[in-house]
């Protein structure tokens, strides 16, 4: 396997991890009546808690990384900016949950971060790191 195809596969894997993690629990809270908050909640009713924009960014990065899209001069820029935006949105969600947790620090059952948000963070960090590695290999300038 060549280095570029390996990086392409890893980029797809980390981006897919970010997209699928938007459907997992992000926050859990409550004591007697526990609740979970997903990035995108589908059943029994649709509810977006910040995950839909991350899914759109992830799908955009996957489509631009596929072989069906002609490799233009600006596709890597869009992938790079999308990965940065995905990471910033994930950090914002982590910061927001941290603020709520600190505000309710003395309360039993205060909201805590769950596995979905951590996996989105891992996937977005991986996608951004791989995109930086791919752009460093190119001889031409970034923009």
Tab-separated table of C-alpha atoms in Angstrom:
chain	number	residue	atom	x	y	z
A	1	UNK	CA	0.000	0.000	0.000
A	2	UNK	CA	1.434	3.355	-0.992
A	3	UNK	CA	1.798	6.145	1.535
A	4	UNK	CA	-0.825	8.355	-0.139
A	5	UNK	CA	-3.443	5.609	-0.267
A	6	UNK	CA	-2.701	4.749	3.381
A	7	UNK	CA	-3.206	8.386	4.392
A	8	UNK	CA	-6.379	8.521	2.332
A	9	UNK	CA	-7.696	5.407	4.087
A	10	UNK	CA	-6.811	6.797	7.543
A	11	UNK	CA	-8.440	10.130	6.680
A	12	UNK	CA	-11.639	8.316	5.658
A	13	UNK	CA	-11.526	6.209	8.822
A	14	UNK	CA	-11.107	9.140	11.212
A	15	UNK	CA	-13.734	11.194	9.399
A	16	UNK	CA	-16.179	8.289	9.484
A	17	UNK	CA	-15.480	7.913	13.209
A	18	UNK	CA	-16.430	11.568	13.697
A	19	UNK	CA	-19.614	11.227	11.650
A	20	UNK	CA	-20.848	8.063	13.350
A	21	UNK	CA	-20.002	9.380	16.819
A	22	UNK	CA	-22.496	12.190	16.340
A	23	UNK	CA	-25.233	9.607	16.911
A	24	UNK	CA	-23.767	8.364	20.205
A	25	UNK	CA	-24.428	9.900	23.653
A	26	UNK	CA	-22.500	13.124	24.215
A	27	UNK	CA	-23.739	14.102	27.672
A	28	UNK	CA	-25.270	12.181	30.553
A	29	UNK	CA	-26.822	13.802	33.555
A	30	UNK	CA	-29.424	13.442	36.216
A	31	UNK	CA	-29.583	11.336	39.327
A	32	UNK	CA	-32.930	9.652	39.816
A	33	UNK	CA	-34.200	10.550	36.363
A	34	UNK	CA	-31.098	10.138	34.221
A	35	UNK	CA	-30.977	11.580	30.726
A	36	UNK	CA	-28.589	11.427	27.816
A	37	UNK	CA	-28.009	13.960	25.091
A	38	UNK	CA	-26.839	12.753	21.693
A	39	UNK	CA	-25.329	14.921	18.996
A	40	UNK	CA	-28.239	13.907	16.782
A	41	UNK	CA	-31.190	12.182	18.371
A	42	UNK	CA	-33.336	10.294	15.860
A	43	UNK	CA	-35.915	8.398	17.892
A	44	UNK	CA	-38.688	9.030	19.051
A	45	UNK	CA	-38.332	12.492	17.531
A	46	UNK	CA	-35.546	14.239	15.656
A	47	UNK	CA	-33.441	16.557	17.794
A	48	UNK	CA	-30.214	18.278	16.802
A	49	UNK	CA	-27.821	19.132	19.611
A	50	UNK	CA	-24.980	20.389	17.455
A	51	UNK	CA	-24.282	17.189	15.566
A	52	UNK	CA	-25.885	17.919	12.192
A	53	UNK	CA	-23.266	20.488	11.170
A	54	UNK	CA	-20.544	18.022	12.146
A	55	UNK	CA	-22.156	15.300	10.042
A	56	UNK	CA	-22.397	17.679	7.067
A	57	UNK	CA	-18.725	18.639	7.444
A	58	UNK	CA	-17.711	14.997	7.739
A	59	UNK	CA	-19.674	13.944	4.669
A	60	UNK	CA	-18.177	16.867	2.758
A	61	UNK	CA	-14.679	15.736	3.701
A	62	UNK	CA	-15.470	12.134	2.716
A	63	UNK	CA	-16.864	13.157	-0.670
A	64	UNK	CA	-13.895	15.411	-1.412
A	65	UNK	CA	-11.515	12.614	-0.434
A	66	UNK	CA	-13.168	10.017	-2.658
A	67	UNK	CA	-11.739	9.161	-6.048
A	68	UNK	CA	-14.899	10.242	-7.866
A	69	UNK	CA	-14.179	13.929	-7.294
A	70	UNK	CA	-11.615	15.372	-9.669
A	71	UNK	CA	-8.545	16.430	-7.762
A	72	UNK	CA	-8.575	20.134	-8.303
A	73	UNK	CA	-6.269	22.685	-6.815
A	74	UNK	CA	-8.742	23.662	-4.076
A	75	UNK	CA	-10.156	20.345	-2.824
A	76	UNK	CA	-7.367	19.944	-0.279
A	77	UNK	CA	-8.025	23.470	0.995
A	78	UNK	CA	-11.717	22.692	1.550
A	79	UNK	CA	-10.827	19.402	3.287
A	80	UNK	CA	-8.310	21.216	5.484
A	81	UNK	CA	-10.709	24.022	6.422
A	82	UNK	CA	-13.511	21.519	7.070
A	83	UNK	CA	-11.294	19.504	9.393
A	84	UNK	CA	-10.302	22.657	11.291
A	85	UNK	CA	-13.949	23.715	11.589
A	86	UNK	CA	-14.923	20.224	12.777
A	87	UNK	CA	-12.232	20.364	15.455
A	88	UNK	CA	-13.298	23.856	16.563
A	89	UNK	CA	-16.945	22.789	16.838
A	90	UNK	CA	-15.944	19.749	18.882
A	91	UNK	CA	-13.832	21.840	21.245
A	92	UNK	CA	-16.742	24.276	21.584
A	93	UNK	CA	-19.085	21.421	22.546
A	94	UNK	CA	-16.558	20.143	25.100
A	95	UNK	CA	-16.145	23.644	26.509
A	96	UNK	CA	-19.925	24.123	26.692
A	97	UNK	CA	-20.477	20.875	28.601
A	98	UNK	CA	-17.582	21.795	30.896
A	99	UNK	CA	-19.215	25.147	31.660
A	100	UNK	CA	-22.518	23.479	32.506
A	101	UNK	CA	-20.737	20.920	34.672
A	102	UNK	CA	-18.802	23.602	36.567
A	103	UNK	CA	-21.971	25.619	37.092
A	104	UNK	CA	-23.657	22.552	38.614
A	105	UNK	CA	-20.560	21.192	40.360
A	106	UNK	CA	-22.225	20.768	43.757
A	107	UNK	CA	-25.276	19.056	42.303
A	108	UNK	CA	-25.497	15.276	42.340
A	109	UNK	CA	-26.089	14.091	38.794
A	110	UNK	CA	-24.388	17.031	37.097
A	111	UNK	CA	-23.889	16.556	33.335
A	112	UNK	CA	-20.807	14.596	32.306
A	113	UNK	CA	-19.178	14.103	28.934
A	114	UNK	CA	-19.833	10.703	27.362
A	115	UNK	CA	-18.051	8.538	24.797
A	116	UNK	CA	-19.607	10.087	21.684
A	117	UNK	CA	-18.075	13.502	22.204
A	118	UNK	CA	-14.673	11.996	22.968
A	119	UNK	CA	-14.808	9.927	19.777
A	120	UNK	CA	-15.750	12.999	17.732
A	121	UNK	CA	-12.723	14.761	19.221
A	122	UNK	CA	-10.409	11.836	18.388
A	123	UNK	CA	-11.773	11.619	14.847
A	124	UNK	CA	-11.525	15.342	14.167
A	125	UNK	CA	-7.981	15.520	15.585
A	126	UNK	CA	-6.984	12.556	13.439
A	127	UNK	CA	-8.540	14.012	10.300
A	128	UNK	CA	-6.826	17.347	10.809
A	129	UNK	CA	-3.438	15.733	11.545
A	130	UNK	CA	-3.663	13.516	8.462
A	131	UNK	CA	-4.672	16.438	6.281
A	132	UNK	CA	-1.672	18.427	7.577
A	133	UNK	CA	0.598	15.469	6.751
A	134	UNK	CA	-0.873	15.208	3.263
A	135	UNK	CA	-0.429	18.922	2.603
A	136	UNK	CA	3.182	18.939	3.825
A	137	UNK	CA	4.066	16.313	1.211
A	138	UNK	CA	2.968	18.523	-1.672
A	139	UNK	CA	5.605	20.649	-3.318
A	140	UNK	CA	3.299	23.523	-4.179
A	141	UNK	CA	2.100	26.145	-1.753
A	142	UNK	CA	-0.988	25.534	0.340
A	143	UNK	CA	-3.162	28.254	-1.151
